PDB file of C-alpha atoms in Angstrom:
ATOM      1  CA  MET A   1      75.487  70.919  98.896  1.00 36.00           C
ATOM      2  CA  SER A   2      77.757  72.597  97.573  1.00 40.00           C
ATOM      3  CA  ASP A   3      79.565  73.994 100.259  1.00 42.00           C
ATOM      4  CA  LEU A   4      79.408  70.552 102.112  1.00 43.00           C
ATOM      5  CA  VAL A   5      81.827  70.227  98.959  1.00 44.00           C
ATOM      6  CA  ASP A   6      83.805  73.009  99.016  1.00 67.00           C
ATOM      7  CA  LEU A   7      84.616  72.312 102.975  1.00 76.00           C
ATOM      8  CA  GLU A   8      85.510  68.156 101.763  1.00 81.00           C
ATOM      9  CA  ARG A   9      87.937  69.841  98.723  1.00 83.00           C
ATOM     10  CA  PHE A  10      89.565  72.659 101.754  1.00 83.00           C
ATOM     11  CA  HIS A  11      90.134  69.757 103.600  1.00 84.00           C
ATOM     12  CA  THR A  12      91.180  67.391 101.638  1.00 87.00           C
ATOM     13  CA  LYS A  13      93.488  70.281  99.937  1.00 88.00           C
ATOM     14  CA  CYS A  14      94.491  70.797 103.970  1.00 89.00           C
ATOM     15  CA  ARG A  15      95.756  67.634 104.517  1.00 88.00           C
ATOM     16  CA  LYS A  16      97.999  67.039 101.596  1.00 89.00           C
ATOM     17  CA  LEU A  17     100.135  69.685 102.644  1.00 89.00           C
ATOM     18  CA  PRO A  18     103.505  68.153 103.963  1.00 90.00           C
ATOM     19  CA  LEU A  19     104.360  68.751 108.012  1.00 90.00           C
ATOM     20  CA  PRO A  20     107.944  70.340 109.215  1.00 90.00           C
ATOM     21  CA  LYS A  21     109.897  67.663 109.932  1.00 90.00           C
ATOM     22  CA  SER A  22     110.428  68.282 113.560  1.00 90.00           C
ATOM     23  CA  LEU A  23     106.672  67.429 113.845  1.00 90.00           C
ATOM     24  CA  THR A  24     106.916  64.129 112.173  1.00 90.00           C
ATOM     25  CA  GLN A  25     109.534  62.780 113.630  1.00 91.00           C
ATOM     26  CA  ASN A  26     108.321  63.888 117.477  1.00 90.00           C
ATOM     27  CA  PRO A  27     105.122  62.891 118.593  1.00 89.00           C
ATOM     28  CA  GLN A  28     105.194  64.606 121.327  1.00 90.00           C
ATOM     29  CA  LYS A  29     105.653  67.786 119.856  1.00 90.00           C
ATOM     30  CA  LEU A  30     102.991  67.117 117.102  1.00 91.00           C
ATOM     31  CA  SER A  31     100.724  66.504 120.055  1.00 91.00           C
ATOM     32  CA  SER A  32     102.038  69.311 122.259  1.00 91.00           C
ATOM     33  CA  LEU A  33     100.899  71.338 119.577  1.00 92.00           C
ATOM     34  CA  HIS A  34      97.320  69.839 118.578  1.00 92.00           C
ATOM     35  CA  ASP A  35      97.096  70.781 122.207  1.00 92.00           C
ATOM     36  CA  ALA A  36      98.095  74.050 122.108  1.00 93.00           C
ATOM     37  CA  ILE A  37      95.820  74.940 118.943  1.00 94.00           C
ATOM     38  CA  LEU A  38      93.269  73.673 120.803  1.00 93.00           C
ATOM     39  CA  ALA A  39      93.769  76.087 123.765  1.00 91.00           C
ATOM     40  CA  CYS A  40      94.206  78.477 121.658  1.00 92.00           C
ATOM     41  CA  ILE A  41      90.566  78.648 119.889  1.00 92.00           C
ATOM     42  CA  GLU A  42      89.069  77.388 123.196  1.00 90.00           C
ATOM     43  CA  ARG A  43      89.882  81.155 123.773  1.00 88.00           C
ATOM     44  CA  LEU A  44      89.206  82.555 120.862  1.00 87.00           C
ATOM     45  CA  TYR A  45      85.601  81.323 121.536  1.00 86.00           C
ATOM     46  CA  ARG A  46      85.758  82.584 125.676  1.00 84.00           C
ATOM     47  CA  ASP A  47      86.123  86.120 124.320  1.00 79.00           C
ATOM     48  CA  LYS A  48      83.403  85.814 121.736  1.00 76.00           C
ATOM     49  CA  GLN A  49      86.705  86.211 118.549  1.00 80.00           C
ATOM     50  CA  LYS A  50      85.847  83.793 115.653  1.00 81.00           C
ATOM     51  CA  PRO A  51      89.245  81.475 115.401  1.00 87.00           C
ATOM     52  CA  PHE A  52      90.453  82.712 111.632  1.00 86.00           C
ATOM     53  CA  LEU A  53      93.576  80.993 111.183  1.00 87.00           C
ATOM     54  CA  GLY A  54      95.787  84.133 111.325  1.00 85.00           C
ATOM     55  CA  GLU A  55      94.321  84.732 115.207  1.00 86.00           C
ATOM     56  CA  VAL A  56      94.928  81.496 116.258  1.00 91.00           C
ATOM     57  CA  GLN A  57      98.488  81.854 114.773  1.00 89.00           C
ATOM     58  CA  LYS A  58      98.905  84.998 116.277  1.00 87.00           C
ATOM     59  CA  LEU A  59      98.247  83.276 119.847  1.00 89.00           C
ATOM     60  CA  LEU A  60     100.781  80.372 118.883  1.00 89.00           C
ATOM     61  CA  ARG A  61     103.399  82.476 118.517  1.00 87.00           C
ATOM     62  CA  ALA A  62     102.975  83.921 122.295  1.00 83.00           C
ATOM     63  CA  HIS A  63     102.464  79.462 123.778  1.00 81.00           C
ATOM     64  CA  ARG A  64     104.407  78.215 125.768  1.00 76.00           C
ATOM     65  CA  SER A  65     104.389  74.578 125.713  1.00 74.00           C
ATOM     66  CA  ILE A  66     106.442  71.882 127.699  1.00 73.00           C
ATOM     67  CA  THR A  67     108.726  71.085 124.183  1.00 72.00           C
ATOM     68  CA  GLY A  68     109.318  75.286 124.258  1.00 78.00           C
ATOM     69  CA  PRO A  69     107.972  77.365 121.906  1.00 84.00           C
ATOM     70  CA  PHE A  70     107.033  76.508 118.517  1.00 88.00           C
ATOM     71  CA  THR A  71     108.945  77.403 115.508  1.00 88.00           C
ATOM     72  CA  PRO A  72     107.427  79.551 112.466  1.00 88.00           C
ATOM     73  CA  GLN A  73     107.090  76.978 110.166  1.00 89.00           C
ATOM     74  CA  GLU A  74     105.241  74.748 112.923  1.00 90.00           C
ATOM     75  CA  VAL A  75     102.986  77.826 112.950  1.00 90.00           C
ATOM     76  CA  ARG A  76     102.355  78.151 109.390  1.00 89.00           C
ATOM     77  CA  SER A  77     101.255  74.285 108.958  1.00 92.00           C
ATOM     78  CA  ILE A  78      98.593  74.562 112.120  1.00 92.00           C
ATOM     79  CA  ALA A  79      96.318  73.906 109.103  1.00 91.00           C
ATOM     80  CA  ALA A  80      97.533  70.309 108.369  1.00 92.00           C
ATOM     81  CA  VAL A  81      97.585  69.461 111.503  1.00 93.00           C
ATOM     82  CA  CYS A  82      94.005  70.413 112.356  1.00 93.00           C
ATOM     83  CA  ALA A  83      93.074  68.698 109.378  1.00 92.00           C
ATOM     84  CA  SER A  84      94.981  65.148 110.584  1.00 91.00           C
ATOM     85  CA  LYS A  85      92.106  65.631 113.614  1.00 91.00           C
ATOM     86  CA  PRO A  86      88.756  65.936 111.636  1.00 90.00           C
ATOM     87  CA  GLU A  87      87.118  64.570 114.906  1.00 91.00           C
ATOM     88  CA  LEU A  88      87.908  67.903 116.589  1.00 91.00           C
ATOM     89  CA  PHE A  89      88.526  70.766 114.231  1.00 91.00           C
ATOM     90  CA  LEU A  90      85.727  72.041 111.096  1.00 89.00           C
ATOM     91  CA  LEU A  91      88.269  73.918 108.656  1.00 89.00           C
ATOM     92  CA  VAL A  92      85.758  76.361 106.815  1.00 85.00           C
ATOM     93  CA  PRO A  93      87.736  77.264 103.293  1.00 83.00           C
ATOM     94  CA  PRO A  94      88.151  82.165 102.794  1.00 75.00           C
ATOM     95  CA  MET A  95      84.621  83.251 101.810  1.00 65.00           C
ATOM     96  CA  CYS A  96      83.041  86.321 101.743  1.00 52.00           C
ATOM     97  CA  GLY A  97      86.225  88.145 101.619  1.00 51.00           C
ATOM     98  CA  ASN A  98      87.395  86.317 105.720  1.00 62.00           C
ATOM     99  CA  ALA A  99      90.669  84.458 106.263  1.00 72.00           C
ATOM    100  CA  PRO A 100      90.073  80.470 106.202  1.00 82.00           C
ATOM    101  CA  CYS A 101      88.550  79.654 109.540  1.00 86.00           C
ATOM    102  CA  ILE A 102      89.163  76.278 112.129  1.00 90.00           C
ATOM    103  CA  LEU A 103      86.357  75.638 113.773  1.00 90.00           C
ATOM    104  CA  LEU A 104      85.998  73.271 117.073  1.00 90.00           C
ATOM    105  CA  ARG A 105      83.175  69.942 115.815  1.00 86.00           C
ATOM    106  CA  LYS A 106      82.164  70.794 120.049  1.00 86.00           C
ATOM    107  CA  PRO A 107      81.238  73.994 120.607  1.00 83.00           C
ATOM    108  CA  PRO A 108      82.129  74.705 124.376  1.00 81.00           C
ATOM    109  CA  ALA A 109      78.712  74.879 126.450  1.00 79.00           C
ATOM    110  CA  GLY A 110      77.076  78.077 126.428  1.00 74.00           C
ATOM    111  CA  PHE A 111      78.258  79.310 123.263  1.00 71.00           C
ATOM    112  CA  GLU A 112      76.570  82.157 121.002  1.00 67.00           C
ATOM    113  CA  PRO A 113      77.095  82.050 117.233  1.00 63.00           C
ATOM    114  CA  TRP A 114      79.538  85.387 116.213  1.00 57.00           C
ATOM    115  CA  TYR A 115      77.403  88.342 114.576  1.00 46.00           C
ATOM    116  CA  GLU A 116      78.665  88.754 110.974  1.00 44.00           C
ATOM    117  CA  ARG A 117      75.346  89.340 108.972  1.00 39.00           C
ATOM    118  CA  LEU A 118      73.502  92.945 108.483  1.00 38.00           C
ATOM    119  CA  PRO A 119      70.972  93.619 110.332  1.00 40.00           C
ATOM    120  CA  GLN A 120      67.077  92.866 108.972  1.00 41.00           C
ATOM    121  CA  ARG A 121      64.681  95.224 107.963  1.00 39.00           C
ATOM    122  CA  GLY A 122      61.172  95.969 110.270  1.00 42.00           C
ATOM    123  CA  PHE A 123      61.288  95.616 113.737  1.00 44.00           C
ATOM    124  CA  CYS A 124      64.467  94.663 114.451  1.00 47.00           C
ATOM    125  CA  GLU A 125      65.892  97.425 112.763  1.00 47.00           C
ATOM    126  CA  GLU A 126      63.224 100.175 114.464  1.00 52.00           C
ATOM    127  CA  GLU A 127      64.330  98.494 118.235  1.00 51.00           C
ATOM    128  CA  ALA A 128      67.803  98.893 117.241  1.00 49.00           C
ATOM    129  CA  SER A 129      67.347 102.635 116.767  1.00 51.00           C
ATOM    130  CA  ARG A 130      65.032 103.068 119.831  1.00 52.00           C
ATOM    131  CA  ASN A 131      67.973 101.402 121.714  1.00 51.00           C
ATOM    132  CA  LEU A 132      70.865 103.520 119.209  1.00 48.00           C
ATOM    133  CA  ARG A 133      68.936 106.922 121.149  1.00 47.00           C
ATOM    134  CA  GLU A 134      68.623 105.751 124.591  1.00 49.00           C
ATOM    135  CA  SER A 135      71.924 103.330 125.689  1.00 50.00           C
ATOM    136  CA  ILE A 136      74.451 105.217 123.540  1.00 55.00           C
ATOM    137  CA  ALA A 137      75.887 107.856 124.659  1.00 58.00           C
ATOM    138  CA  SER A 138      77.283 110.435 122.280  1.00 65.00           C
ATOM    139  CA  ALA A 139      80.511 110.195 122.678  1.00 69.00           C
ATOM    140  CA  GLN A 140      80.760 106.582 121.484  1.00 76.00           C
ATOM    141  CA  LEU A 141      78.865 108.037 118.686  1.00 79.00           C
ATOM    142  CA  ALA A 142      82.118 110.276 118.216  1.00 84.00           C
ATOM    143  CA  THR A 143      84.140 106.775 118.153  1.00 87.00           C
ATOM    144  CA  MET A 144      82.396 105.289 115.642  1.00 89.00           C
ATOM    145  CA  ARG A 145      82.483 107.994 113.443  1.00 90.00           C
ATOM    146  CA  GLN A 146      86.566 109.116 114.365  1.00 92.00           C
ATOM    147  CA  VAL A 147      86.808 105.144 113.577  1.00 94.00           C
ATOM    148  CA  ILE A 148      85.937 105.342 110.266  1.00 94.00           C
ATOM    149  CA  GLU A 149      87.350 108.278 109.042  1.00 94.00           C
ATOM    150  CA  GLY A 150      90.789 107.314 110.724  1.00 93.00           C
ATOM    151  CA  LEU A 151      90.825 104.487 108.286  1.00 94.00           C
ATOM    152  CA  TYR A 152      89.744 106.409 104.962  1.00 93.00           C
ATOM    153  CA  ALA A 153      93.048 108.644 106.420  1.00 92.00           C
ATOM    154  CA  ASP A 154      94.995 105.513 106.090  1.00 91.00           C
ATOM    155  CA  ARG A 155      93.526 104.609 103.296  1.00 91.00           C
ATOM    156  CA  ILE A 156      92.484 101.220 104.413  1.00 90.00           C
ATOM    157  CA  GLU A 157      89.090  99.806 103.417  1.00 89.00           C
ATOM    158  CA  PRO A 158      86.848  99.997 106.020  1.00 91.00           C
ATOM    159  CA  THR A 159      85.786  96.149 106.948  1.00 88.00           C
ATOM    160  CA  LEU A 160      83.450  94.932 109.337  1.00 87.00           C
ATOM    161  CA  ASN A 161      87.312  93.396 110.831  1.00 86.00           C
ATOM    162  CA  GLU A 162      88.593  96.079 110.910  1.00 89.00           C
ATOM    163  CA  VAL A 163      86.388  98.598 112.246  1.00 92.00           C
ATOM    164  CA  GLN A 164      85.596  95.699 115.226  1.00 89.00           C
ATOM    165  CA  GLU A 165      89.667  95.707 115.604  1.00 88.00           C
ATOM    166  CA  ARG A 166      89.704  99.735 116.017  1.00 91.00           C
ATOM    167  CA  LEU A 167      86.850  99.926 118.600  1.00 90.00           C
ATOM    168  CA  ARG A 168      88.321  97.342 120.710  1.00 87.00           C
ATOM    169  CA  GLN A 169      91.591  99.312 120.916  1.00 87.00           C
ATOM    170  CA  ARG A 170      89.419 102.281 121.747  1.00 85.00           C
ATOM    171  CA  GLY A 171      88.013 100.763 124.864  1.00 82.00           C
ATOM    172  CA  TRP A 172      84.681  98.871 123.482  1.00 82.00           C
ATOM    173  CA  SER A 173      84.325  94.880 124.588  1.00 78.00           C
ATOM    174  CA  PHE A 174      84.083  92.587 122.394  1.00 76.00           C
ATOM    175  CA  SER A 175      80.313  92.242 122.529  1.00 73.00           C
ATOM    176  CA  ASP A 176      79.908  95.647 121.608  1.00 77.00           C
ATOM    177  CA  ALA A 177      82.409  95.036 118.651  1.00 81.00           C
ATOM    178  CA  GLN A 178      80.695  92.304 117.319  1.00 77.00           C
ATOM    179  CA  GLN A 179      77.113  94.883 117.113  1.00 77.00           C
ATOM    180  CA  ALA A 180      78.958  97.602 115.707  1.00 80.00           C
ATOM    181  CA  VAL A 181      77.830  96.861 112.026  1.00 80.00           C
ATOM    182  CA  LEU A 182      74.127  97.216 113.574  1.00 80.00           C
ATOM    183  CA  LEU A 183      74.951 100.560 115.454  1.00 80.00           C
ATOM    184  CA  TYR A 184      76.230 102.065 112.006  1.00 85.00           C
ATOM    185  CA  ALA A 185      73.383 100.611 109.542  1.00 83.00           C
ATOM    186  CA  CYS A 186      70.460 102.810 112.294  1.00 80.00           C
ATOM    187  CA  GLN A 187      72.493 105.928 110.981  1.00 84.00           C
ATOM    188  CA  LYS A 188      71.827 106.549 107.222  1.00 85.00           C
ATOM    189  CA  ASP A 189      72.046 109.403 106.769  1.00 88.00           C
ATOM    190  CA  ILE A 190      75.739 109.234 107.632  1.00 91.00           C
ATOM    191  CA  TYR A 191      76.873 105.593 106.923  1.00 92.00           C
ATOM    192  CA  ASP A 192      76.774 103.529 103.319  1.00 91.00           C
ATOM    193  CA  LEU A 193      76.719  99.684 104.665  1.00 90.00           C
ATOM    194  CA  SER A 194      77.865  97.435 101.626  1.00 83.00           C
ATOM    195  CA  LYS A 195      76.385  94.035 101.607  1.00 76.00           C
ATOM    196  CA  PRO A 196      78.821  90.919 101.483  1.00 73.00           C
ATOM    197  CA  THR A 197      79.315  89.253  98.929  1.00 67.00           C
ATOM    198  CA  LEU A 198      81.158  85.660  98.172  1.00 60.00           C
ATOM    199  CA  ASN A 199      84.623  87.313  98.568  1.00 64.00           C
ATOM    200  CA  LYS A 200      84.382  90.691  99.922  1.00 71.00           C
ATOM    201  CA  GLN A 201      83.159  91.119 103.531  1.00 79.00           C
ATOM    202  CA  ILE A 202      80.627  94.295 104.860  1.00 86.00           C
ATOM    203  CA  VAL A 203      82.320  97.882 104.554  1.00 90.00           C
ATOM    204  CA  VAL A 204      81.241 100.391 106.147  1.00 92.00           C
ATOM    205  CA  LEU A 205      81.895 103.485 104.241  1.00 92.00           C
ATOM    206  CA  LEU A 206      80.501 107.512 104.605  1.00 93.00           C
ATOM    207  CA  LYS A 207      78.296 108.958 102.538  1.00 91.00           C
ATOM    208  CA  GLU A 208      80.557 111.840 101.699  1.00 91.00           C
ATOM    209  CA  PRO A 209      84.705 111.248 101.387  1.00 90.00           C
ATOM    210  CA  PRO A 210      86.401 113.828 103.221  1.00 89.00           C
ATOM    211  CA  SER A 211      87.734 115.632 100.615  1.00 88.00           C
ATOM    212  CA  GLY A 212      91.185 114.733  98.314  1.00 86.00           C
ATOM    213  CA  PHE A 213      90.558 110.827  99.193  1.00 89.00           C
ATOM    214  CA  LEU A 214      93.066 109.544  97.033  1.00 84.00           C
ATOM    215  CA  GLY A 215      91.355 105.521  97.245  1.00 85.00           C
ATOM    216  CA  TRP A 216      92.398 102.676  99.317  1.00 86.00           C
ATOM    217  CA  ALA A 217      95.393 101.455  99.761  1.00 85.00           C
ATOM    218  CA  GLU A 218      95.030  98.006 101.073  1.00 72.00           C
ATOM    219  CA  GLY A 219      91.759  95.920 102.066  1.00 63.00           C
ATOM    220  CA  ALA A 220      90.173  93.307 101.393  1.00 58.00           C
ATOM    221  CA  GLY A 221      90.232  91.701  97.695  1.00 60.00           C
ATOM    222  CA  ILE A 222      92.810  94.716  96.948  1.00 64.00           C
ATOM    223  CA  ILE A 223      95.871  93.283  94.981  1.00 68.00           C
ATOM    224  CA  PRO A 224      99.396  95.561  97.259  1.00 75.00           C
ATOM    225  CA  GLN A 225     101.147  97.654  94.873  1.00 79.00           C
ATOM    226  CA  ALA A 226     104.406  99.744  96.010  1.00 81.00           C
ATOM    227  CA  SER A 227     106.143 102.621  93.802  1.00 83.00           C
ATOM    228  CA  THR A 228     109.541 102.069  92.652  1.00 85.00           C
ATOM    229  CA  GLU A 229     110.228 104.876  95.465  1.00 87.00           C
ATOM    230  CA  MET A 230     108.187 103.433  98.447  1.00 88.00           C
ATOM    231  CA  GLU A 231     110.408 100.187  97.729  1.00 87.00           C
ATOM    232  CA  PHE A 232     113.873 102.179  96.997  1.00 88.00           C
ATOM    233  CA  GLY A 233     112.860 103.730 100.339  1.00 88.00           C
ATOM    234  CA  LEU A 234     112.638 100.834 102.647  1.00 89.00           C
ATOM    235  CA  LYS A 235     115.606  98.894 101.423  1.00 88.00           C
ATOM    236  CA  SER A 236     117.589 102.572 102.120  1.00 88.00           C
ATOM    237  CA  LEU A 237     116.322 102.380 105.633  1.00 87.00           C
ATOM    238  CA  LEU A 238     117.107  98.771 106.068  1.00 88.00           C
ATOM    239  CA  ALA A 239     120.552  98.805 104.205  1.00 86.00           C
ATOM    240  CA  ALA A 240     121.331 101.853 106.980  1.00 84.00           C
ATOM    241  CA  GLY A 241     120.069  99.348 109.875  1.00 84.00           C
ATOM    242  CA  LEU A 242     117.953 102.413 110.653  1.00 86.00           C
ATOM    243  CA  ALA A 243     114.236 100.728 110.114  1.00 85.00           C
ATOM    244  CA  PRO A 244     112.529  99.972 113.284  1.00 88.00           C
ATOM    245  CA  SER A 245     111.654  96.403 114.771  1.00 87.00           C
ATOM    246  CA  LEU A 246     108.973  94.819 112.148  1.00 89.00           C
ATOM    247  CA  HIS A 247     106.725  93.648 115.396  1.00 86.00           C
ATOM    248  CA  GLY A 248     103.257  92.301 115.155  1.00 83.00           C
ATOM    249  CA  GLY A 249     103.269  91.360 111.359  1.00 82.00           C
ATOM    250  CA  VAL A 250     101.928  93.693 108.779  1.00 86.00           C
ATOM    251  CA  ALA A 251     100.128  95.398 110.835  1.00 86.00           C
ATOM    252  CA  GLY A 252     102.284  95.960 112.959  1.00 87.00           C
ATOM    253  CA  GLY A 253     105.279  96.070 110.781  1.00 89.00           C
ATOM    254  CA  ALA A 254     103.410  99.413 108.953  1.00 90.00           C
ATOM    255  CA  GLU A 255     102.243 101.518 112.551  1.00 89.00           C
ATOM    256  CA  ALA A 256     106.043 101.140 113.353  1.00 90.00           C
ATOM    257  CA  LEU A 257     107.421 102.538 110.002  1.00 91.00           C
ATOM    258  CA  GLN A 258     105.049 105.275 110.385  1.00 85.00           C
ATOM    259  CA  SER A 259     107.601 106.855 113.032  1.00 84.00           C
ATOM    260  CA  CYS A 260     110.134 107.280 110.651  1.00 83.00           C
ATOM    261  CA  CYS A 261     107.994 108.353 107.284  1.00 81.00           C
ATOM    262  CA  LYS A 262     105.045 110.211 106.332  1.00 81.00           C
ATOM    263  CA  ARG A 263     102.954 107.958 103.867  1.00 86.00           C
ATOM    264  CA  SER A 264      99.648 106.158 104.962  1.00 88.00           C
ATOM    265  CA  LEU A 265      99.181 103.215 107.204  1.00 89.00           C
ATOM    266  CA  GLY A 266      97.506 102.134 103.860  1.00 88.00           C
ATOM    267  CA  GLU A 267     100.244 102.456 101.677  1.00 89.00           C
ATOM    268  CA  LEU A 268     103.189 100.687 104.096  1.00 91.00           C
ATOM    269  CA  ARG A 269     101.088  97.915 104.688  1.00 89.00           C
ATOM    270  CA  ALA A 270     100.253  97.346 100.839  1.00 89.00           C
ATOM    271  CA  LEU A 271     105.233  97.888 100.828  1.00 91.00           C
ATOM    272  CA  LEU A 272     105.025  95.494 103.170  1.00 91.00           C
ATOM    273  CA  ARG A 273     102.845  93.012 101.578  1.00 88.00           C
ATOM    274  CA  VAL A 274     104.535  93.518  98.217  1.00 89.00           C
ATOM    275  CA  PHE A 275     108.241  92.243 100.348  1.00 90.00           C
ATOM    276  CA  ILE A 276     106.319  89.631 101.520  1.00 89.00           C
ATOM    277  CA  LEU A 277     104.821  88.298  97.631  1.00 87.00           C
ATOM    278  CA  LYS A 278     108.330  88.888  96.929  1.00 88.00           C
ATOM    279  CA  GLY A 279     110.317  86.925  99.375  1.00 90.00           C
ATOM    280  CA  LEU A 280     112.066  89.474 100.882  1.00 90.00           C
ATOM    281  CA  LEU A 281     110.423  89.715 104.317  1.00 90.00           C
ATOM    282  CA  GLU A 282     109.410  86.558 106.221  1.00 88.00           C
ATOM    283  CA  TYR A 283     107.416  86.125 109.368  1.00 84.00           C
ATOM    284  CA  CYS A 284     109.739  85.130 112.220  1.00 83.00           C
ATOM    285  CA  ASP A 285     107.687  84.226 115.053  1.00 75.00           C
ATOM    286  CA  ASN A 286     106.002  87.609 114.896  1.00 77.00           C
ATOM    287  CA  GLU A 287     107.936  89.536 113.390  1.00 84.00           C
ATOM    288  CA  LEU A 288     109.030  90.273 109.761  1.00 88.00           C
ATOM    289  CA  VAL A 289     112.782  89.946 109.067  1.00 88.00           C
ATOM    290  CA  ALA A 290     115.199  90.196 105.705  1.00 89.00           C
ATOM    291  CA  THR A 291     115.143  86.900 103.654  1.00 91.00           C
ATOM    292  CA  ALA A 292     118.800  85.582 102.389  1.00 91.00           C
ATOM    293  CA  LEU A 293     117.185  87.369  99.499  1.00 92.00           C
ATOM    294  CA  LEU A 294     116.989  90.251 100.518  1.00 89.00           C
ATOM    295  CA  HIS A 295     120.259  90.568 102.338  1.00 89.00           C
ATOM    296  CA  LYS A 296     121.619  89.490  98.688  1.00 89.00           C
ATOM    297  CA  GLU A 297     119.951  92.683  97.341  1.00 87.00           C
ATOM    298  CA  LEU A 298     121.436  95.377 100.551  1.00 87.00           C
ATOM    299  CA  ASP A 299     124.724  94.166  99.984  1.00 86.00           C
ATOM    300  CA  ALA A 300     124.603  95.579  96.865  1.00 84.00           C
ATOM    301  CA  PHE A 301     122.596  98.318  97.480  1.00 80.00           C
ATOM    302  CA  ARG A 302     125.087  99.382 100.061  1.00 82.00           C
ATOM    303  CA  GLN A 303     127.806  98.668  97.120  1.00 80.00           C
ATOM    304  CA  ALA A 304     126.080 100.853  94.626  1.00 72.00           C
ATOM    305  CA  THR A 305     127.246 103.783  93.136  1.00 50.00           C
ATOM    306  CA  PRO A 306     125.282 106.945  94.833  1.00 59.00           C
ATOM    307  CA  ARG A 307     123.774 108.347  91.338  1.00 54.00           C
ATOM    308  CA  THR A 308     124.082 111.918  91.932  1.00 50.00           C
ATOM    309  CA  PRO A 309     126.776 113.704  93.449  1.00 48.00           C
ATOM    310  CA  GLU A 310     125.147 115.385  95.793  1.00 50.00           C
ATOM    311  CA  LYS A 311     126.232 112.853  98.585  1.00 47.00           C
ATOM    312  CA  LYS A 312     125.808 114.930 101.917  1.00 48.00           C
ATOM    313  CA  LYS A 313     121.706 115.543 101.133  1.00 47.00           C
ATOM    314  CA  SER A 314     120.993 112.413 100.394  1.00 45.00           C
ATOM    315  CA  SER A 315     120.574 110.919 103.906  1.00 48.00           C
ATOM    316  CA  GLY A 316     117.186 112.731 104.265  1.00 47.00           C
ATOM    317  CA  ARG A 317     115.965 112.375 101.014  1.00 47.00           C
ATOM    318  CA  ILE A 318     116.231 109.068 100.633  1.00 41.00           C
ATOM    319  CA  TYR A 319     114.380 107.754 103.755  1.00 47.00           C
ATOM    320  CA  SER A 320     111.497 110.594 103.517  1.00 48.00           C
ATOM    321  CA  GLN A 321     110.791 108.673  99.961  1.00 50.00           C
ATOM    322  CA  ILE A 322     108.508 105.619 102.445  1.00 54.00           C
TER     323      ILE A 322
END
């Protein structure tokens, strides 16, 4: 009963969210957005990806309808739009460390539920161990290990979503990446899987973390933090016009920033999240751009007198701080 109450409460909350005027004053644009959301969610179902809110928004930013592309405000309003069509969509609140999810009331024919649970003990685990030895090549096992070690190096908590995303980047199919948790669980001498809780999903940990590991900088349930030096360094890059385009949101923007600094990917993700929370960066389609507040700070930053007389040496040192 409590789950039903939570669903109803979340639906009511989303239904009360305001819609942009471009939708309330243009029924054709609203109808077009309904159709586009449905098409994006059906695509995720076909690709065996769970339709988390962020995944649907990512597809919408690239979607082109008969009324033209959707604005960032329209893309951000899809929870309210879906709440107005309860006969089509089921809004699921965030749980177990996962983001909100938009499900279809009537899944496509032949749909198989997403695999998100730890493997059961007993026969299933023994059978999986046999299959692991017989059908998984040593190169694939090495890839699984490299993915986890890479997340440790980037100081990003290896949650199931992060692990699956990196396996897909290395050529794994969606279905194989979905089953990766089972394969990790079979290698008990190497990995330790934490059980999912109310606010956190499965995490794949190494039994022996790499030497010199400094802890997670960015991950599920971690409040983003960044040092004053890192914030100063990013503002220096932006003020000088040397910062790369931050395409792909937080994840893509952090990868772009690695080309001009030596910080870990996790630290850079946390830095960008801090800027978003402070109202200094915002989404424009699938890119992070400076807000009016940040432009004002950058203008003051450019006019500020350097604190040290070593003006010629400052150019390289400032940017290296991030």
